[in-house]
Coordinates of C-alpha atoms in Angstrom, one line a residue:
Chain W
M866 CA 16.8 18.9 16.3
E867 CA 14.0 16.6 15.3
D868 CA 14.3 14.9 11.9
S869 CA 17.6 16.6 11.2
F870 CA 20.5 15.1 9.4
I871 CA 24.0 15.2 10.8
L872 CA 26.9 14.6 8.5
N873 CA 30.1 13.8 10.5
Q874 CA 33.3 13.9 8.4
V875 CA 31.4 12.4 5.5
K876 CA 33.3 12.2 2.2
P877 CA 32.7 10.0 -0.8
N878 CA 35.2 7.2 -1.3
P879 CA 37.3 7.6 -3.5
I880 CA 37.4 11.4 -3.8
R881 CA 40.2 13.3 -5.6
I882 CA 40.1 16.9 -4.4
I883 CA 38.1 18.4 -1.6
N884 CA 37.1 22.0 -2.0
P885 CA 37.9 23.7 1.4
E886 CA 34.4 25.1 1.6
S887 CA 32.7 21.8 0.7
V888 CA 30.3 19.9 2.9
W889 CA 32.6 16.9 2.7
N890 CA 34.8 16.0 5.6
Q891 CA 33.1 18.4 8.0
Q892 CA 30.5 18.3 10.7
I893 CA 27.3 19.6 9.2
E894 CA 23.7 19.7 10.5
L895 CA 20.9 19.8 7.9
E896 CA 18.0 21.2 9.9
C897 CA 14.5 20.1 9.1
G898 CA 12.4 23.0 8.0
K899 CA 15.3 24.9 6.3
F900 CA 15.9 25.2 2.6
Y901 CA 19.2 24.2 1.1
Q902 CA 20.6 24.5 -2.4
V903 CA 23.5 22.3 -3.4
I904 CA 26.1 24.1 -5.4
S905 CA 28.8 22.2 -7.2
P906 CA 31.4 24.4 -9.0
S907 CA 33.0 21.2 -10.3
G908 CA 29.7 19.9 -11.6
S909 CA 29.9 16.6 -9.8
G910 CA 29.0 15.1 -6.5
K911 CA 25.5 16.5 -6.2
S912 CA 23.8 13.2 -6.9
T913 CA 26.2 11.5 -4.5
L914 CA 25.0 13.7 -1.6
I915 CA 21.4 13.0 -2.5
G916 CA 22.3 9.3 -2.7
I917 CA 23.9 9.3 0.7
L918 CA 21.0 11.1 2.3
N919 CA 18.6 8.6 0.8
G920 CA 20.6 5.6 1.9
Y921 CA 21.4 4.1 -1.5
R922 CA 25.0 5.3 -1.7
K923 CA 27.2 3.4 0.7
D924 CA 30.6 4.3 -0.8
F925 CA 31.5 7.0 1.7
E926 CA 33.6 7.5 4.8
G927 CA 32.4 9.1 8.0
E928 CA 29.1 9.0 9.8
I929 CA 25.6 10.0 9.0
S930 CA 22.8 10.2 11.4
F931 CA 19.1 11.1 11.1
N932 CA 17.0 12.2 14.0
G933 CA 19.9 11.3 16.4
K934 CA 20.2 7.8 15.0
P935 CA 23.4 6.7 13.3
L936 CA 22.6 5.2 9.9
K937 CA 25.9 4.1 8.6
N938 CA 25.1 0.4 9.1
A939 CA 21.3 0.6 8.6
G940 CA 19.8 -2.2 6.5
V941 CA 17.5 -1.9 3.5
D942 CA 14.4 -2.2 5.5
E943 CA 15.4 0.5 7.9
W944 CA 16.1 2.9 5.0
V945 CA 12.9 2.0 3.2
S946 CA 11.0 2.8 6.3
I947 CA 12.7 6.2 6.7
R948 CA 12.1 7.0 3.0
N949 CA 8.5 5.9 3.4
Q950 CA 7.8 8.2 6.4
K951 CA 10.3 11.1 6.2
I952 CA 11.9 11.7 2.9
S953 CA 10.4 12.3 -0.5
T954 CA 12.8 12.6 -3.4
V955 CA 12.8 13.6 -7.1
Y956 CA 15.7 11.6 -8.6
Q957 CA 17.7 12.9 -11.4
D958 CA 16.5 10.1 -13.6
L959 CA 13.0 10.6 -12.2
K960 CA 12.3 6.9 -11.6
L961 CA 8.9 6.8 -13.2
F962 CA 7.3 3.6 -14.4
D963 CA 6.9 3.8 -18.1
E964 CA 4.1 1.2 -18.3
L965 CA 2.0 3.0 -15.7
T966 CA -0.1 6.1 -16.4
M967 CA 0.6 9.5 -14.9
Q968 CA -2.1 8.9 -12.4
E969 CA -0.9 5.4 -11.4
N970 CA 2.7 6.8 -11.1
I971 CA 1.5 9.6 -8.8
G972 CA -0.6 7.2 -6.7
I973 CA 1.9 4.4 -6.5
L974 CA 2.1 4.3 -2.7
D975 CA -1.7 3.8 -2.4
S976 CA -1.2 0.2 -3.4
F977 CA 1.4 -0.6 -0.8
T978 CA 0.9 1.7 2.2
P979 CA -2.0 3.2 4.0
H980 CA -1.3 6.4 2.1
K981 CA -4.4 7.9 0.4
T982 CA -3.9 10.0 -2.8
E983 CA -7.4 11.5 -2.6
E984 CA -6.4 13.5 0.5
F985 CA -4.0 15.5 -1.6
P986 CA -4.9 18.1 -4.2
I987 CA -3.4 16.4 -7.2
G988 CA -5.8 18.2 -9.6
E989 CA -4.8 21.6 -8.3
W990 CA -1.1 20.8 -8.5
S991 CA -1.2 19.3 -12.0
S992 CA -3.1 22.3 -13.3
K993 CA -0.5 24.6 -11.7
L994 CA 2.2 22.6 -13.6
K995 CA 0.0 22.5 -16.7
I996 CA -0.1 18.7 -17.0
E997 CA -3.6 17.9 -15.9
E998 CA -4.7 16.6 -19.3
K999 CA -2.1 13.9 -19.2
M1000 CA -3.5 12.0 -16.2
D1001 CA -4.4 8.8 -18.2
T1002 CA -1.3 8.9 -20.4
K1003 CA 1.4 6.2 -19.9
A1004 CA 4.6 7.7 -18.7
R1005 CA 6.4 6.4 -21.8
F1006 CA 4.5 8.7 -24.0
L1007 CA 5.4 11.9 -22.0
S1008 CA 8.2 14.3 -22.9
Y1009 CA 11.0 14.6 -20.4
G1010 CA 9.8 17.9 -19.2
Q1011 CA 6.3 16.5 -18.6
K1012 CA 7.9 13.5 -16.8
Q1013 CA 9.8 15.9 -14.5
R1014 CA 6.5 17.6 -13.5
V1015 CA 4.9 14.2 -12.9
A1016 CA 7.8 13.2 -10.7
I1017 CA 7.5 16.5 -8.7
I1018 CA 3.7 15.8 -8.1
R1019 CA 4.4 12.2 -7.1
A1020 CA 7.0 13.5 -4.6
L1021 CA 4.5 16.0 -3.1
N1022 CA 1.8 13.3 -2.9
R1023 CA 2.8 11.9 0.4
N1024 CA 3.8 13.0 3.9
F1025 CA 7.4 14.0 4.3
R1026 CA 9.8 15.9 6.6
W1027 CA 12.3 16.4 3.8
L1028 CA 11.8 17.1 0.1
M1029 CA 14.9 16.4 -2.0
L1030 CA 15.1 17.3 -5.7
D1031 CA 18.1 16.4 -7.9
E1032 CA 18.1 18.8 -10.9
P1033 CA 14.3 18.9 -11.1
F1034 CA 14.0 21.7 -13.6
S1035 CA 16.5 20.8 -16.2
H1036 CA 13.9 20.3 -19.0
L1037 CA 11.4 22.9 -17.9
D1038 CA 10.8 26.3 -19.6
S1039 CA 11.2 29.3 -17.4
E1040 CA 7.4 29.6 -16.9
N1041 CA 7.0 26.0 -15.8
M1042 CA 10.2 26.3 -13.7
E1043 CA 8.8 29.3 -11.8
A1044 CA 5.5 27.5 -11.2
A1045 CA 7.2 24.4 -10.0
R1046 CA 9.5 26.4 -7.7
L1047 CA 6.6 28.2 -6.2
L1048 CA 4.6 25.0 -5.6
I1049 CA 7.6 23.3 -4.1
T1050 CA 8.6 26.0 -1.7
E1051 CA 4.9 26.7 -0.8
E1052 CA 4.3 23.0 0.1
C1053 CA 7.5 22.7 2.1
R1054 CA 6.7 25.9 4.1
R1055 CA 3.1 24.7 4.7
R1056 CA 4.4 21.3 6.0
N1057 CA 7.4 22.9 7.8
A1058 CA 9.6 20.4 5.9
G1059 CA 13.2 20.7 4.9
L1060 CA 14.1 21.2 1.2
I1061 CA 17.3 20.2 -0.6
I1062 CA 17.5 21.1 -4.2
T1063 CA 20.4 20.8 -6.7
G1064 CA 21.1 22.4 -10.0
L1065 CA 19.0 25.4 -9.2
D1066 CA 19.1 28.2 -11.7
K1067 CA 20.7 31.3 -10.0
R1068 CA 17.6 33.4 -11.1
F1069 CA 15.5 31.4 -8.7
V1070 CA 17.7 31.3 -5.6
Q1071 CA 16.0 33.2 -2.9
N1072 CA 17.6 34.7 0.2
D1073 CA 16.2 32.0 2.5
F1074 CA 18.2 29.2 0.7
I1075 CA 21.3 28.0 2.6
S1076 CA 24.1 27.0 0.2
L1077 CA 25.8 23.6 0.4
I1078 CA 29.0 23.7 -1.6
I1079 CA 30.3 20.4 -2.9
Chain N
M521 CA -5.3 -0.7 -7.7
S522 CA -4.2 -3.5 -5.5
S523 CA -0.5 -4.0 -4.8
K524 CA -0.6 -7.4 -6.5
R525 CA -2.0 -5.9 -9.7
I526 CA 0.6 -3.1 -9.7
L527 CA 3.4 -5.6 -9.1
H528 CA 2.0 -7.9 -11.8
K529 CA 2.0 -5.0 -14.2
L530 CA 5.5 -3.9 -13.3
L531 CA 7.2 -7.3 -12.8
S532 CA 5.5 -9.7 -15.1
K533 CA 6.8 -8.0 -18.2
T534 CA 10.3 -9.2 -17.1
Q535 CA 9.1 -12.8 -17.2
N536 CA 9.8 -15.2 -20.0
P537 CA 7.2 -18.0 -19.8
K538 CA 9.1 -20.3 -22.1
Q539 CA 12.0 -20.5 -19.6
L540 CA 9.5 -20.9 -16.8
I541 CA 7.8 -23.9 -18.4
G542 CA 11.0 -25.9 -18.3
G543 CA 11.4 -25.4 -14.6
I544 CA 7.8 -26.2 -13.9
A545 CA 7.9 -29.4 -16.1
G546 CA 11.0 -30.6 -14.3
T547 CA 9.5 -29.9 -10.9
F548 CA 6.4 -31.7 -11.9
I549 CA 8.3 -34.8 -13.1
G550 CA 10.5 -34.8 -9.9
V551 CA 7.4 -34.6 -7.6
L552 CA 5.6 -37.2 -9.6
L553 CA 8.5 -39.7 -9.5
L554 CA 8.9 -39.1 -5.8
S555 CA 5.2 -39.5 -5.1
L556 CA 5.1 -42.7 -7.2
A557 CA 8.1 -44.2 -5.4
V558 CA 6.6 -43.4 -2.0
Q559 CA 3.2 -44.7 -2.9
I560 CA 4.5 -47.9 -4.5
Y561 CA 6.8 -48.5 -1.5
F562 CA 3.8 -48.4 0.9
E563 CA 1.7 -50.6 -1.4
Y564 CA 4.4 -53.1 -1.7
K565 CA 5.0 -53.0 2.1
S566 CA 1.4 -53.8 2.8
L567 CA 1.3 -56.5 0.2
F568 CA 4.5 -58.4 0.8
K569 CA 6.2 -57.2 3.9
E570 CA 6.2 -59.0 7.2
P571 CA 4.8 -57.1 10.2
K572 CA 6.9 -54.3 11.6
N573 CA 8.1 -56.1 14.7
D574 CA 9.7 -58.8 12.4
F575 CA 12.2 -56.3 11.1
G576 CA 15.6 -57.8 10.6
K577 CA 14.2 -61.3 11.3
Q578 CA 14.0 -64.1 8.9
Y579 CA 12.0 -67.4 9.1
I580 CA 13.4 -70.5 7.5
I581 CA 11.6 -73.7 7.2
I582 CA 13.7 -76.9 7.4
N583 CA 12.9 -80.5 6.6
K584 CA 14.9 -83.6 6.1
K585 CA 15.2 -84.8 2.5
I586 CA 12.6 -87.4 1.4
S587 CA 14.4 -90.3 -0.2
A588 CA 13.3 -93.6 -1.6
L589 CA 13.7 -95.1 1.8
N590 CA 10.9 -93.0 3.2
T591 CA 8.7 -94.1 0.3
L592 CA 9.3 -97.7 1.3
S593 CA 9.0 -97.3 5.0
G594 CA 6.0 -95.0 4.7
G595 CA 7.2 -92.7 7.4
I596 CA 8.9 -89.3 7.4
S597 CA 12.4 -88.7 8.8
A598 CA 11.8 -86.7 11.9
F599 CA 14.2 -84.3 13.5
S600 CA 15.8 -85.8 16.7
A601 CA 16.1 -83.8 19.9
D602 CA 19.9 -83.6 19.2
D603 CA 19.2 -82.0 15.8
I604 CA 17.0 -79.4 17.4
E605 CA 19.6 -78.8 20.0
D606 CA 22.3 -78.2 17.3
I607 CA 20.1 -75.6 15.7
K608 CA 19.3 -73.9 19.0
K609 CA 23.0 -73.6 19.8
L610 CA 23.6 -71.3 16.9
P611 CA 23.9 -67.7 18.2
S612 CA 21.8 -66.3 15.3
V613 CA 18.9 -68.5 16.1
Q614 CA 16.2 -66.9 18.2
N615 CA 13.5 -69.5 18.2
V616 CA 12.7 -72.9 16.8
G617 CA 9.2 -74.2 16.4
S618 CA 7.9 -77.4 14.8
F619 CA 4.8 -78.1 12.7
T620 CA 2.2 -80.5 14.0
A621 CA 0.3 -82.4 11.3
N622 CA -3.2 -83.9 11.6
R623 CA -3.6 -87.5 12.4
F624 CA -7.2 -87.6 11.2
N625 CA -8.9 -87.3 7.8
V626 CA -10.3 -84.0 6.8
L627 CA -13.1 -83.7 4.3
A628 CA -14.1 -80.1 3.4
E629 CA -17.4 -79.3 1.7
L630 CA -18.4 -76.1 0.2
S631 CA -22.1 -76.0 -0.6
M632 CA -23.2 -73.7 -3.4
G633 CA -26.9 -73.5 -2.7
N634 CA -29.6 -76.0 -3.2
Y635 CA -29.3 -76.6 -6.9
S636 CA -25.6 -77.2 -7.1
P637 CA -23.6 -80.2 -5.9
G638 CA -21.0 -78.0 -4.4
I639 CA -17.3 -78.7 -4.0
R640 CA -15.9 -81.5 -1.9
T641 CA -12.2 -82.1 -1.2
E642 CA -9.9 -83.8 1.1
L643 CA -7.6 -81.5 3.1
F644 CA -4.7 -81.6 5.4
F645 CA -3.9 -79.2 8.3
E646 CA -0.8 -78.1 10.0
A647 CA -0.4 -76.1 13.2
V648 CA 2.5 -74.1 14.5
D649 CA 3.0 -71.7 17.4
D650 CA 1.2 -68.4 16.7
R651 CA 4.5 -66.5 17.1
F652 CA 5.7 -67.9 13.8
I653 CA 2.7 -66.8 11.8
D654 CA 2.9 -63.6 9.8
N655 CA -0.1 -61.3 9.4
L656 CA -1.9 -63.0 12.4
P657 CA -5.6 -62.2 11.8
E658 CA -7.6 -60.7 14.6
D659 CA -10.2 -63.5 14.7
W660 CA -7.5 -66.2 15.0
G661 CA -7.7 -68.7 17.9
W662 CA -10.0 -71.4 19.1
K663 CA -11.6 -72.3 22.4
E664 CA -12.9 -75.8 23.3
G665 CA -16.4 -76.2 22.2
Q666 CA -16.2 -73.6 19.5
E667 CA -17.9 -74.8 16.4
S668 CA -16.2 -72.6 13.9
I669 CA -12.5 -73.2 13.0
P670 CA -10.4 -70.3 11.6
L671 CA -8.0 -71.3 8.8
I672 CA -5.0 -69.6 7.3
L673 CA -4.2 -70.4 3.7
P674 CA -0.9 -69.9 1.9
A675 CA -1.1 -66.7 -0.1
D676 CA 0.2 -68.7 -3.1
F677 CA -2.8 -71.0 -2.9
I678 CA -5.1 -68.4 -4.4
N679 CA -2.6 -67.6 -7.1
L680 CA -2.3 -71.3 -7.9
Y681 CA -6.1 -71.5 -8.2
N682 CA -6.5 -68.3 -10.2
F683 CA -3.7 -68.8 -12.6
T684 CA -3.8 -72.5 -13.3
F685 CA -6.9 -74.3 -12.0
A686 CA -9.6 -71.8 -12.7
P687 CA -8.7 -70.9 -16.3
A688 CA -8.3 -74.6 -17.1
R689 CA -11.7 -75.5 -15.7
G690 CA -13.4 -72.3 -16.9
L691 CA -14.2 -71.4 -13.3
P692 CA -14.5 -67.8 -12.1
L693 CA -11.5 -66.1 -10.5
I694 CA -11.7 -65.6 -6.8
S695 CA -10.3 -62.7 -4.8
P696 CA -8.9 -63.3 -1.3
N697 CA -11.8 -61.5 0.2
T698 CA -14.4 -63.6 -1.5
I699 CA -12.9 -66.8 0.0
K700 CA -13.0 -65.2 3.4
M701 CA -16.8 -65.0 3.1
A702 CA -17.3 -68.7 2.4
R703 CA -18.1 -71.3 5.1
F704 CA -16.8 -74.8 4.7
K705 CA -18.2 -77.9 6.3
L706 CA -15.4 -79.8 7.8
R707 CA -15.8 -83.5 8.6
L708 CA -12.9 -84.9 10.7
T709 CA -12.7 -88.6 11.0
G710 CA -10.2 -90.7 13.0
G711 CA -9.9 -94.1 14.6
T712 CA -12.2 -93.2 17.5
G713 CA -14.9 -91.3 15.7
L714 CA -16.1 -88.3 13.7
K715 CA -16.4 -84.6 14.4
E716 CA -18.1 -81.9 12.4
Y717 CA -17.1 -78.2 12.3
S718 CA -17.5 -75.3 10.1
G719 CA -14.3 -73.7 8.7
R720 CA -13.7 -70.3 7.4
V721 CA -10.6 -68.6 6.0
V722 CA -9.5 -65.7 8.1
G723 CA -6.1 -64.8 6.6
Y724 CA -3.3 -65.6 4.3
S725 CA 0.3 -66.3 5.1
Q726 CA 3.2 -65.3 2.9
R727 CA 5.6 -67.2 5.0
L728 CA 4.0 -70.6 5.7
N729 CA 3.1 -72.9 2.9
S730 CA 0.4 -74.8 4.6
V731 CA -3.2 -74.8 5.6
L732 CA -3.0 -73.7 9.2
V733 CA -5.4 -74.2 12.1
P734 CA -4.9 -73.0 15.7
K735 CA -2.3 -75.2 17.7
N736 CA -4.6 -76.0 20.6
F737 CA -7.4 -77.2 18.2
M738 CA -4.9 -79.5 16.5
D739 CA -3.6 -81.0 19.7
I740 CA -7.0 -81.6 21.2
T741 CA -8.5 -83.0 18.0
N742 CA -5.5 -85.2 17.4
N743 CA -5.8 -86.7 20.8
A744 CA -9.6 -87.1 20.6
L745 CA -9.7 -88.7 17.2
S746 CA -6.4 -90.7 17.1
P747 CA -4.9 -91.0 20.5
T748 CA -1.3 -92.3 20.4
T749 CA 1.3 -93.0 23.0
E750 CA 4.1 -92.3 20.5
K751 CA 6.1 -89.1 20.8
E752 CA 5.1 -86.5 18.3
K753 CA 7.3 -86.6 15.2
K754 CA 8.9 -83.3 14.2
G755 CA 9.0 -83.5 10.4
R756 CA 9.3 -79.8 9.6
L757 CA 10.9 -77.0 11.7
I758 CA 10.5 -73.3 11.5
V759 CA 13.5 -71.3 12.6
E760 CA 13.5 -67.6 13.5
I761 CA 16.9 -66.1 12.9
D762 CA 18.7 -62.8 12.8
Q763 CA 18.6 -62.0 9.0
S764 CA 22.1 -60.5 9.0
K765 CA 23.7 -63.7 10.5
S766 CA 21.8 -66.4 8.6
G767 CA 25.1 -67.8 7.2
E768 CA 25.8 -70.2 10.1
L769 CA 22.4 -71.8 9.8
Y770 CA 22.9 -72.5 6.1
K771 CA 26.3 -74.1 6.9
L772 CA 24.6 -76.4 9.3
I773 CA 21.8 -77.3 6.9
K774 CA 24.4 -78.1 4.2
E775 CA 26.4 -80.3 6.7
K776 CA 23.4 -82.2 7.8
N777 CA 22.0 -82.5 4.2
W778 CA 18.6 -81.0 5.1
E779 CA 16.3 -79.0 2.9
T780 CA 15.0 -75.4 3.2
N781 CA 12.4 -73.3 1.6
E782 CA 15.0 -71.9 -0.7
S783 CA 12.4 -70.4 -3.1
R784 CA 11.1 -68.3 -0.2
L785 CA 14.6 -66.9 0.2
M786 CA 14.5 -66.0 -3.4
T787 CA 11.3 -64.1 -2.8
S788 CA 12.9 -62.2 0.0
K789 CA 15.9 -61.5 -2.3
F790 CA 13.5 -60.2 -4.9
A791 CA 11.7 -58.1 -2.3
F792 CA 15.0 -56.6 -1.3
L793 CA 15.8 -55.9 -5.0
L794 CA 12.4 -54.3 -5.5
E795 CA 13.0 -52.2 -2.4
M796 CA 16.3 -51.0 -3.8
I797 CA 14.7 -50.1 -7.1
L798 CA 12.1 -48.1 -5.3
V799 CA 14.7 -46.3 -3.3
A800 CA 16.6 -45.6 -6.5
V801 CA 13.4 -44.2 -8.2
G802 CA 12.8 -42.1 -5.1
I803 CA 16.3 -40.7 -5.1
L804 CA 16.0 -40.1 -8.8
G805 CA 12.8 -38.1 -8.2
I806 CA 14.6 -36.1 -5.6
V807 CA 17.6 -35.5 -7.9
I808 CA 15.3 -34.4 -10.7
L809 CA 13.4 -32.2 -8.2
F810 CA 16.6 -30.5 -7.2
L811 CA 17.8 -30.0 -10.7
A812 CA 14.4 -28.5 -11.5
F813 CA 14.7 -26.4 -8.3
F814 CA 18.0 -25.0 -9.6
S815 CA 16.4 -24.2 -12.9
T816 CA 13.5 -22.4 -11.2
I817 CA 15.6 -20.6 -8.7
L818 CA 17.9 -19.4 -11.6
Y819 CA 14.8 -18.3 -13.5
V820 CA 13.5 -16.4 -10.5
L821 CA 16.9 -14.8 -9.8
L822 CA 17.2 -13.9 -13.4
S823 CA 13.8 -12.3 -13.6
I824 CA 14.5 -10.4 -10.3
N825 CA 17.7 -9.1 -12.0
K826 CA 15.7 -8.1 -15.1
A827 CA 13.3 -6.3 -12.9
K828 CA 16.1 -4.5 -11.0
Y829 CA 15.0 -1.0 -12.1
E830 CA 11.4 -1.6 -11.0
I831 CA 12.4 -3.2 -7.6
D832 CA 15.0 -0.6 -6.8
T833 CA 12.6 2.2 -7.7
L834 CA 9.9 0.8 -5.5
L835 CA 12.3 0.5 -2.6
L836 CA 13.5 4.1 -3.2
L837 CA 9.9 5.3 -3.2
G838 CA 9.6 3.7 0.3
V839 CA 7.6 0.6 -0.7
P840 CA 8.3 -2.1 2.0
R841 CA 10.4 -5.0 0.6
K842 CA 8.0 -7.7 1.9
H843 CA 5.5 -6.8 -0.9
I844 CA 8.1 -7.7 -3.6
I845 CA 9.4 -10.8 -1.8
N846 CA 5.8 -12.0 -1.2
W847 CA 4.9 -11.4 -4.9
Y848 CA 7.6 -13.8 -6.0
S849 CA 7.1 -16.3 -3.2
V850 CA 3.3 -16.4 -3.4
N851 CA 3.5 -17.0 -7.2
I852 CA 6.0 -19.8 -6.8
G853 CA 3.8 -21.2 -4.0
I854 CA 0.7 -21.2 -6.2
I855 CA 2.7 -23.0 -9.0
Y856 CA 3.9 -25.6 -6.5
T857 CA 0.4 -26.1 -5.0
V858 CA -0.9 -26.8 -8.5
I859 CA 2.0 -29.2 -9.1
I860 CA 1.2 -31.2 -5.9
V861 CA -2.5 -31.4 -6.7
T862 CA -1.9 -32.5 -10.3
S863 CA 0.8 -35.0 -9.4
S864 CA -1.3 -36.5 -6.5
A865 CA -4.3 -36.8 -8.8
L866 CA -2.1 -38.5 -11.4
V867 CA -0.7 -40.9 -8.8
W868 CA -4.3 -41.6 -7.7
F869 CA -5.3 -42.3 -11.3
I870 CA -2.4 -44.6 -12.0
K871 CA -3.0 -46.4 -8.7
S872 CA -6.6 -47.1 -9.4
M873 CA -5.7 -48.4 -12.9
V874 CA -3.1 -50.7 -11.5
A875 CA -5.4 -51.8 -8.6
D876 CA -8.1 -52.7 -11.2
Y877 CA -5.5 -54.7 -13.1
L878 CA -3.9 -56.5 -10.2
G879 CA -7.2 -57.1 -8.6
K880 CA -7.9 -59.6 -11.3
F881 CA -5.0 -61.6 -10.1
G882 CA -6.1 -61.7 -6.5
F883 CA -4.0 -58.8 -5.2
N884 CA -6.1 -56.7 -2.9
I885 CA -5.0 -53.1 -3.2
T886 CA -7.0 -50.5 -1.2
A887 CA -8.1 -47.4 -3.0
G888 CA -6.8 -43.9 -2.4
I889 CA -3.4 -42.4 -1.9
N890 CA -1.3 -42.9 1.2
P891 CA -1.3 -39.6 3.1
L892 CA 2.5 -40.0 3.4
T893 CA 2.8 -39.8 -0.4
I894 CA 1.2 -36.3 -0.3
I895 CA 3.1 -35.4 2.8
S896 CA 6.4 -36.3 1.2
A897 CA 5.6 -34.3 -1.9
V898 CA 4.5 -31.3 0.2
A899 CA 7.6 -31.6 2.4
A900 CA 10.0 -31.8 -0.6
L901 CA 8.4 -28.7 -2.2
S902 CA 8.2 -26.8 1.1
V903 CA 12.0 -27.2 1.5
V904 CA 12.6 -26.1 -2.1
W905 CA 10.2 -23.2 -1.6
L906 CA 11.8 -22.1 1.6
I907 CA 15.3 -22.1 0.0
Q908 CA 13.9 -20.0 -2.9
Y909 CA 12.2 -17.7 -0.5
L910 CA 15.4 -17.1 1.5
S911 CA 17.4 -16.5 -1.7
I912 CA 14.9 -14.0 -3.0
R913 CA 15.0 -12.3 0.4
K914 CA 18.7 -12.0 0.3
L915 CA 18.7 -10.7 -3.3
S916 CA 16.3 -7.8 -3.1

């Protein structure tokens, strides 16, 4: 299928024990447009999967392909171009720039690519996540929970076929968590994009989420 | 916000200007030394060197020793046909020519306007085949009936005048070009009559220590003013040899007890030494340049490493790598451009100071920088920049 990932016998290297139900060492297709939640009973390996799907973890065996194209040996530039056009990710450590304001962090792509932030409803999103008054604050002065919400808005502020979030709600209260979950699923449905999310609280798992066990 | 400003905001906080200054200073000194060496090399070539086609050739002037016997007999010891044949037989010898002296009296007069008595002096001429003359001027040569005679003076002549004669007499110093503008009246008198010409200096010879006139003028005038049936005496010879094999000729000169222009050979040894010093300075410049290059490249790699989080994050967000590579390369390029402009300006400044100073002693140094000086600085820094660009590319 278009813009789908296929993992063929992928397993991190080295890996100690493989859970028989795990995604490792199997042939798995991650279909664009579907929602996945990553479940890790052992509590590890979630970020490894996000890293492999984003092309910055190379320490694995097996094959990975995207949109029918094998990517095991893809170079930096090829991965950058895929990230640029197809994948938007909220990393576990958020990867915000402390010296830039919230607004500059959200609009970072405007400076380097033809992307235009004004075409996206940043104001609406930030009021939904109750962070609109922090627009001109440097990221270094934000709390971790506020930073998480900035990172989510930055991830939405671009075109993508996949949205990946690595423990995005860890520092949000339940009210903000629900607002963020709603916003994320809404945006992915509207854009018909795939969603991969890790560390999701069981209360928020909906029926339409496919589980990926690590 | 432009990509440059964002990058500046993100990447420049990882810079340490103090470390950078060391690299820039080293690069500047390296480029300056290299430029100076190249510039001085070309200046020196145009001042002292023989024309290009003489490369590897050497000209040696030989005469027989003058002894008390000559003083008594009143004649010079001329080279015999056998002597010349001996020289020609040497494999290193490419050509042998002889000097022809005047057999008439020469009186030169330089008028200094109506109110001054002018300068009047007796002169002597020599002539030699054009092929032996270095720096042959364009307006050299003479046709029968031509009233103006071109002269070539020894380059030392002006130095002799400027350094000894003029200061002693309180006369003004003369530059080589000033003399070229003067017109002399030449009165040539011999057994059969008198001829008047106007003379003008058209050039200077480093090689030949004589007042030279065109050969055909000398032959025709000698015959017209003092005809003789005697065979022409060859008192001084000029020998063109292969520089690398001059040893055989010196052996012969020693055997036959002749004399050479040994001091000229000293000059050429000095010129060789100067050339070596310039090459050494040039190499030193390049070595310093490359040391400085390593210090700048280490600095750049270090600051890329310090900015690892920012660079990795930009790449993870999908920012094309070229923006980051360009930011570093363009900034280094700007620094290098400034270095080339400043060092060229400094070379130009030093050169005009030196030209002013040497001009007083009769050296005629043209203004401006040799384009090759700038080209060599640009080429050296381009190579350095390219290597840096490639290593930045590899790293990020």
